[in-house]
């Protein structure tokens, strides 16, 4: 709609915003009218109309099988559009049109804003299935007529009350028609069922909806007065009412076809099951986070016990083995700590990598600088946990074996994430400028426990590849190639 309005018309940005507000609301008018709606706006030179938006009803058959948006029609071809635009009134004169052997009643509703007519809504009703209307259908049509008059007068939609039609109640969910005093004149079967869910035992017709709603909802002190006003339809508002184990969503629409409020429409939807599932998900998320938090605490306790044991070891080799175990447990604890702060089982691995690098750097025998380049991005927990251990082992191995006591050097971790797609891969390179690999060293056969852990996790659990090779000039380069599911 933005492109069509800016390309073909002289409407301002504020006028365009008004049309957007109208389009966000007009599904209601379409459903209440049992009719298709097409919004026509005069072009810049005034010789044609351009259709900028279209809506089909959920309550009846469509009159347009084709998409009308973008069509241009010369002025004079559709007299009802001309009359509505020039005279600023709703035009219903004329015989039904026949489209593909289907009779269609056409009406034109001017769209007014601040005294100016911006365009015209063509309301097209398929008459093929016309029959004697029920009380519900008569209420729909009367409410649609009131809303159409408000659009023509520039009092609907309500400024500043943009509605999310995906979550807001619709006419078919439940509809109540109130008079000017807030007394129920008509309640659809779905609306009555929703109030029965709240605990209402009687009929709604003849009752004051605001008072009934406040009685069914739990006592909330000062909020009751606001709830009474909302359910009475004095102002355009949305709210949820909970009582007797049920939850309904209300939306009040004051009806002012001639400038004075004659009553209100209240749309409502039973959202009991939806809210129940949301609460279950919240409880589940909280439980998962609590589990990760407790696992992290337990791992930190294990690491502390191993650290205490290491301090009491007489053997240097035994002490170092326990310290390595402390770092392995610590790398897993970092992942669980991060997961305990998220709502899903994914983590931003860059933060974890930085913490692992800082933790392992503490064992550096010399003045070795560790740094990270590139981004790992967001990873699933099933990838992040083994990868954190792999990174710990590789860094630990580089710091222990690449540099002598007091020697300076650099260890660089580089991550390159593939393009977002199903077969995306993560390429990780850990490069040092230390003494290099021993003569005849084979990383695929080396019996070092750390390298065995790396091979097992990378090839077995992560489904990737692992290679260790001499650096271009000096030192050692470790390359990991791991498949990862793309995450934004």
Tab-separated table of C-alpha atoms in Angstrom, residues 90-392:
chain	number	residue	atom	x	y	z
A	90	UNK	CA	-22.445	6.606	1.552
A	91	UNK	CA	-23.914	5.680	-1.825
A	92	UNK	CA	-26.140	2.601	-2.195
A	93	UNK	CA	-28.146	3.445	-5.312
A	94	UNK	CA	-28.117	1.185	-8.340
A	95	UNK	CA	-28.973	-2.373	-9.325
A	96	UNK	CA	-26.774	-5.358	-8.445
A	97	UNK	CA	-23.862	-6.070	-10.754
A	98	UNK	CA	-23.372	-9.497	-12.313
A	99	UNK	CA	-19.873	-10.955	-12.063
A	100	UNK	CA	-19.331	-14.431	-13.485
A	101	UNK	CA	-23.075	-15.178	-13.099
A	102	UNK	CA	-23.020	-13.968	-9.469
A	103	UNK	CA	-25.171	-10.970	-8.429
A	104	UNK	CA	-23.169	-8.466	-6.374
A	105	UNK	CA	-24.539	-5.482	-4.479
A	106	UNK	CA	-22.069	-2.573	-4.582
A	107	UNK	CA	-21.933	0.274	-2.065
A	108	UNK	CA	-19.415	3.070	-1.677
A	109	UNK	CA	-18.247	4.465	1.672
A	110	UNK	CA	-16.145	7.640	1.712
A	111	UNK	CA	-13.042	7.542	3.925
A	112	UNK	CA	-12.854	10.864	5.725
A	113	UNK	CA	-10.041	12.357	7.778
A	114	UNK	CA	-10.121	15.839	9.288
A	115	UNK	CA	-12.908	16.936	6.938
A	116	UNK	CA	-11.251	15.630	3.740
A	117	UNK	CA	-12.260	12.533	1.786
A	118	UNK	CA	-9.091	10.504	1.186
A	119	UNK	CA	-10.625	7.674	-0.782
A	120	UNK	CA	-13.620	5.364	-1.084
A	121	UNK	CA	-14.295	1.858	0.214
A	122	UNK	CA	-16.260	-0.252	-2.266
A	123	UNK	CA	-18.332	-2.749	-0.289
A	124	UNK	CA	-19.293	-5.714	-2.497
A	125	UNK	CA	-21.810	-8.257	-1.209
A	126	UNK	CA	-22.300	-11.614	-2.899
A	127	UNK	CA	-26.102	-12.045	-3.191
A	128	UNK	CA	-26.055	-15.622	-4.458
A	129	UNK	CA	-26.811	-17.093	-1.014
A	130	UNK	CA	-29.208	-14.407	0.207
A	131	UNK	CA	-31.905	-15.704	2.580
A	132	UNK	CA	-33.967	-14.442	5.465
A	133	UNK	CA	-31.360	-13.142	7.952
A	134	UNK	CA	-31.186	-14.415	11.530
A	135	UNK	CA	-31.043	-12.215	14.597
A	136	UNK	CA	-27.252	-12.565	14.621
A	137	UNK	CA	-26.970	-11.517	10.976
A	138	UNK	CA	-29.291	-8.542	11.500
A	139	UNK	CA	-27.134	-7.425	14.438
A	140	UNK	CA	-24.013	-7.817	12.285
A	141	UNK	CA	-25.505	-5.743	9.464
A	142	UNK	CA	-26.749	-2.990	11.770
A	143	UNK	CA	-23.326	-2.779	13.447
A	144	UNK	CA	-21.631	-2.697	10.032
A	145	UNK	CA	-23.924	0.181	9.002
A	146	UNK	CA	-22.979	2.122	12.142
A	147	UNK	CA	-19.255	1.584	11.533
A	148	UNK	CA	-19.625	2.619	7.884
A	149	UNK	CA	-21.263	5.886	8.944
A	150	UNK	CA	-18.415	6.477	11.409
A	151	UNK	CA	-15.846	5.924	8.627
A	152	UNK	CA	-17.726	8.384	6.426
A	153	UNK	CA	-17.769	10.902	9.296
A	154	UNK	CA	-14.058	10.428	10.096
A	155	UNK	CA	-14.665	9.067	13.620
A	156	UNK	CA	-13.531	5.496	12.900
A	157	UNK	CA	-10.944	4.071	13.232
A	158	UNK	CA	-9.982	5.542	16.597
A	159	UNK	CA	-6.701	7.520	16.446
A	160	UNK	CA	-3.921	5.988	18.532
A	161	UNK	CA	-5.773	2.684	18.904
A	162	UNK	CA	-3.967	0.491	16.373
A	163	UNK	CA	-5.207	-3.087	16.680
A	164	UNK	CA	-3.269	-6.304	16.173
A	165	UNK	CA	-5.869	-8.343	14.304
A	166	UNK	CA	-3.876	-11.538	14.870
A	167	UNK	CA	-4.517	-11.391	18.615
A	168	UNK	CA	-7.609	-9.177	18.909
A	169	UNK	CA	-11.069	-10.830	19.065
A	170	UNK	CA	-12.988	-11.038	15.798
A	171	UNK	CA	-16.708	-10.878	15.140
A	172	UNK	CA	-17.001	-14.647	14.812
A	173	UNK	CA	-15.289	-15.236	18.171
A	174	UNK	CA	-18.138	-13.584	20.046
A	175	UNK	CA	-20.138	-10.356	19.742
A	176	UNK	CA	-22.301	-8.399	22.167
A	177	UNK	CA	-24.366	-5.347	21.196
A	178	UNK	CA	-24.997	-2.813	23.975
A	179	UNK	CA	-27.288	0.190	24.141
A	180	UNK	CA	-26.142	3.624	25.303
A	181	UNK	CA	-26.566	2.608	28.966
A	182	UNK	CA	-24.427	-0.524	28.642
A	183	UNK	CA	-27.414	-2.925	28.662
A	184	UNK	CA	-27.019	-6.037	26.508
A	185	UNK	CA	-29.351	-5.987	23.496
A	186	UNK	CA	-27.904	-9.049	21.807
A	187	UNK	CA	-25.240	-11.643	22.596
A	188	UNK	CA	-24.048	-14.185	20.037
A	189	UNK	CA	-23.924	-17.870	21.046
A	190	UNK	CA	-20.111	-17.779	21.249
A	191	UNK	CA	-20.245	-14.708	23.496
A	192	UNK	CA	-22.782	-16.351	25.783
A	193	UNK	CA	-20.636	-19.506	25.986
A	194	UNK	CA	-17.595	-17.416	26.950
A	195	UNK	CA	-19.501	-15.786	29.813
A	196	UNK	CA	-20.784	-19.170	30.953
A	197	UNK	CA	-17.103	-20.160	31.157
A	198	UNK	CA	-16.642	-17.293	33.622
A	199	UNK	CA	-19.471	-18.636	35.764
A	200	UNK	CA	-22.571	-16.846	34.447
A	201	UNK	CA	-25.674	-18.981	34.999
A	202	UNK	CA	-28.293	-16.688	33.409
A	203	UNK	CA	-28.812	-15.056	30.023
A	204	UNK	CA	-26.933	-11.877	29.112
A	205	UNK	CA	-29.717	-10.018	27.314
A	206	UNK	CA	-31.153	-7.264	29.504
A	207	UNK	CA	-28.168	-7.318	31.884
A	208	UNK	CA	-25.704	-4.479	32.447
A	209	UNK	CA	-22.560	-6.002	30.934
A	210	UNK	CA	-20.111	-3.932	32.985
A	211	UNK	CA	-21.660	-4.876	36.309
A	212	UNK	CA	-22.052	-8.539	35.361
A	213	UNK	CA	-18.409	-8.714	34.215
A	214	UNK	CA	-17.135	-7.099	37.431
A	215	UNK	CA	-19.164	-9.571	39.515
A	216	UNK	CA	-17.768	-12.572	37.648
A	217	UNK	CA	-14.148	-11.395	37.867
A	218	UNK	CA	-12.271	-11.675	41.193
A	219	UNK	CA	-12.449	-8.581	43.369
A	220	UNK	CA	-9.642	-6.162	42.496
A	221	UNK	CA	-10.596	-3.058	44.418
A	222	UNK	CA	-10.232	0.122	42.330
A	223	UNK	CA	-9.805	-1.915	39.146
A	224	UNK	CA	-13.452	-2.973	39.289
A	225	UNK	CA	-14.636	0.508	38.337
A	226	UNK	CA	-12.351	0.544	35.272
A	227	UNK	CA	-13.575	-2.931	34.320
A	228	UNK	CA	-17.207	-1.814	34.566
A	229	UNK	CA	-16.515	1.124	32.236
A	230	UNK	CA	-14.590	-1.010	29.754
A	231	UNK	CA	-17.257	-3.722	29.544
A	232	UNK	CA	-19.915	-1.039	29.235
A	233	UNK	CA	-18.270	0.184	26.035
A	234	UNK	CA	-17.736	3.830	26.954
A	235	UNK	CA	-14.298	3.966	25.307
A	236	UNK	CA	-12.274	1.872	22.810
A	237	UNK	CA	-10.304	-0.464	25.066
A	238	UNK	CA	-9.066	-4.044	25.319
A	239	UNK	CA	-8.685	-6.140	28.459
A	240	UNK	CA	-8.745	-9.686	29.756
A	241	UNK	CA	-11.161	-10.915	32.397
A	242	UNK	CA	-10.429	-14.008	34.477
A	243	UNK	CA	-12.828	-15.822	36.751
A	244	UNK	CA	-14.055	-19.306	37.637
A	245	UNK	CA	-11.003	-20.772	35.906
A	246	UNK	CA	-11.862	-19.128	32.588
A	247	UNK	CA	-10.238	-16.214	30.737
A	248	UNK	CA	-11.950	-14.062	28.100
A	249	UNK	CA	-10.464	-11.258	26.045
A	250	UNK	CA	-12.702	-8.209	25.592
A	251	UNK	CA	-12.574	-5.389	23.084
A	252	UNK	CA	-15.043	-2.502	23.350
A	253	UNK	CA	-15.943	-0.329	20.339
A	254	UNK	CA	-18.208	2.683	20.998
A	255	UNK	CA	-20.722	3.283	18.184
A	256	UNK	CA	-21.200	6.949	17.226
A	257	UNK	CA	-22.688	6.958	13.704
A	258	UNK	CA	-24.050	10.515	14.068
A	259	UNK	CA	-21.542	11.898	16.552
A	260	UNK	CA	-23.375	10.748	19.679
A	261	UNK	CA	-22.826	7.342	21.242
A	262	UNK	CA	-25.858	5.147	20.625
A	263	UNK	CA	-24.322	2.013	22.052
A	264	UNK	CA	-21.287	-0.213	21.749
A	265	UNK	CA	-19.961	-3.365	20.228
A	266	UNK	CA	-18.080	-5.728	22.519
A	267	UNK	CA	-16.010	-8.382	20.760
A	268	UNK	CA	-14.785	-11.208	22.950
A	269	UNK	CA	-12.914	-14.445	22.701
A	270	UNK	CA	-12.459	-17.347	25.090
A	271	UNK	CA	-8.667	-17.579	25.576
A	272	UNK	CA	-8.725	-19.961	28.542
A	273	UNK	CA	-6.810	-22.768	26.837
A	274	UNK	CA	-4.370	-20.369	25.205
A	275	UNK	CA	-3.453	-18.771	28.547
A	276	UNK	CA	-3.216	-22.179	30.207
A	277	UNK	CA	-0.697	-23.348	27.598
A	278	UNK	CA	1.269	-20.108	27.939
A	279	UNK	CA	1.492	-20.601	31.711
A	280	UNK	CA	2.611	-24.185	31.224
A	281	UNK	CA	5.355	-22.997	28.881
A	282	UNK	CA	6.448	-20.337	31.365
A	283	UNK	CA	6.569	-22.968	34.105
A	284	UNK	CA	8.505	-25.314	31.824
A	285	UNK	CA	11.012	-22.590	30.912
A	286	UNK	CA	11.496	-21.702	34.566
A	287	UNK	CA	12.043	-25.378	35.419
A	288	UNK	CA	14.617	-25.841	32.644
A	289	UNK	CA	16.512	-22.728	33.740
A	290	UNK	CA	16.463	-23.902	37.339
A	291	UNK	CA	17.854	-27.304	36.284
A	292	UNK	CA	20.713	-25.646	34.372
A	293	UNK	CA	21.376	-23.408	37.376
A	294	UNK	CA	21.563	-26.389	39.736
A	295	UNK	CA	23.760	-28.376	37.335
A	296	UNK	CA	26.110	-25.389	37.145
A	297	UNK	CA	26.222	-25.158	40.950
A	298	UNK	CA	26.911	-28.894	41.283
A	299	UNK	CA	29.686	-28.726	38.685
A	300	UNK	CA	31.253	-25.795	40.491
A	301	UNK	CA	31.099	-27.811	43.717
A	302	UNK	CA	32.840	-30.746	42.007
A	303	UNK	CA	35.489	-28.372	40.617
A	304	UNK	CA	36.050	-26.909	44.092
A	305	UNK	CA	36.488	-30.388	45.590
A	306	UNK	CA	38.962	-31.350	42.870
A	307	UNK	CA	40.848	-28.108	43.446
A	308	UNK	CA	41.077	-28.826	47.204
A	309	UNK	CA	42.292	-32.346	46.467
A	310	UNK	CA	44.933	-31.025	44.061
A	311	UNK	CA	46.357	-28.750	46.754
A	312	UNK	CA	46.914	-31.776	48.986
A	313	UNK	CA	48.652	-33.879	46.329
A	314	UNK	CA	52.352	-34.518	46.735
A	315	UNK	CA	52.788	-35.646	43.140
A	316	UNK	CA	53.193	-32.881	40.574
A	317	UNK	CA	51.686	-35.077	37.865
A	318	UNK	CA	48.697	-35.922	40.031
A	319	UNK	CA	48.195	-32.262	40.923
A	320	UNK	CA	48.308	-31.232	37.263
A	321	UNK	CA	45.869	-34.005	36.276
A	322	UNK	CA	43.377	-32.773	38.876
A	323	UNK	CA	43.811	-29.169	37.709
A	324	UNK	CA	43.058	-30.286	34.132
A	325	UNK	CA	39.903	-31.974	35.407
A	326	UNK	CA	38.944	-28.730	37.163
A	327	UNK	CA	39.189	-26.837	33.886
A	328	UNK	CA	37.184	-29.485	31.992
A	329	UNK	CA	34.400	-29.372	34.565
A	330	UNK	CA	34.582	-25.564	34.576
A	331	UNK	CA	34.075	-25.337	30.789
A	332	UNK	CA	30.854	-27.370	31.050
A	333	UNK	CA	29.698	-25.252	34.004
A	334	UNK	CA	30.101	-22.097	31.903
A	335	UNK	CA	27.680	-23.488	29.296
A	336	UNK	CA	25.069	-24.404	31.922
A	337	UNK	CA	25.403	-20.992	33.538
A	338	UNK	CA	24.662	-19.359	30.178
A	339	UNK	CA	21.723	-21.711	29.537
A	340	UNK	CA	20.250	-20.869	32.940
A	341	UNK	CA	19.862	-17.261	31.771
A	342	UNK	CA	18.070	-18.075	28.481
A	343	UNK	CA	14.510	-19.019	27.585
A	344	UNK	CA	15.594	-21.645	25.052
A	345	UNK	CA	18.267	-24.272	24.625
A	346	UNK	CA	20.588	-22.017	22.611
A	347	UNK	CA	23.513	-19.881	23.690
A	348	UNK	CA	25.604	-17.034	22.310
A	349	UNK	CA	28.869	-18.987	22.137
A	350	UNK	CA	31.176	-15.979	21.751
A	351	UNK	CA	30.732	-15.151	25.426
A	352	UNK	CA	31.439	-18.769	26.389
A	353	UNK	CA	34.541	-18.858	24.187
A	354	UNK	CA	35.898	-15.679	25.792
A	355	UNK	CA	35.372	-17.102	29.290
A	356	UNK	CA	37.010	-20.415	28.338
A	357	UNK	CA	39.992	-18.540	26.856
A	358	UNK	CA	40.348	-16.456	30.039
A	359	UNK	CA	40.069	-19.545	32.268
A	360	UNK	CA	42.696	-21.540	30.364
A	361	UNK	CA	45.044	-18.532	30.018
A	362	UNK	CA	45.561	-18.643	33.786
A	363	UNK	CA	47.767	-21.737	33.367
A	364	UNK	CA	50.095	-20.059	30.865
A	365	UNK	CA	53.726	-20.816	31.780
A	366	UNK	CA	54.918	-17.565	30.211
A	367	UNK	CA	53.581	-14.246	29.031
A	368	UNK	CA	51.278	-15.655	26.388
A	369	UNK	CA	48.460	-13.549	24.914
A	370	UNK	CA	45.201	-15.287	23.975
A	371	UNK	CA	42.610	-13.614	21.744
A	372	UNK	CA	39.556	-14.404	19.628
A	373	UNK	CA	38.687	-13.302	16.077
A	374	UNK	CA	35.367	-13.744	14.266
A	375	UNK	CA	32.041	-14.905	15.694
A	376	UNK	CA	30.808	-18.329	16.689
A	377	UNK	CA	27.230	-17.030	16.819
A	378	UNK	CA	24.281	-18.759	18.453
A	379	UNK	CA	24.638	-22.514	18.970
A	380	UNK	CA	22.341	-25.207	20.312
A	381	UNK	CA	23.207	-26.541	23.748
A	382	UNK	CA	23.968	-29.976	22.266
A	383	UNK	CA	26.737	-28.324	20.220
A	384	UNK	CA	27.888	-25.734	22.750
A	385	UNK	CA	28.649	-28.177	25.588
A	386	UNK	CA	31.060	-30.496	23.735
A	387	UNK	CA	32.535	-27.565	21.791
A	388	UNK	CA	33.414	-25.753	25.011
A	389	UNK	CA	35.296	-28.862	26.212
A	390	UNK	CA	37.050	-29.199	22.831
A	391	UNK	CA	38.138	-25.565	22.940
A	392	UNK	CA	39.379	-26.000	26.510
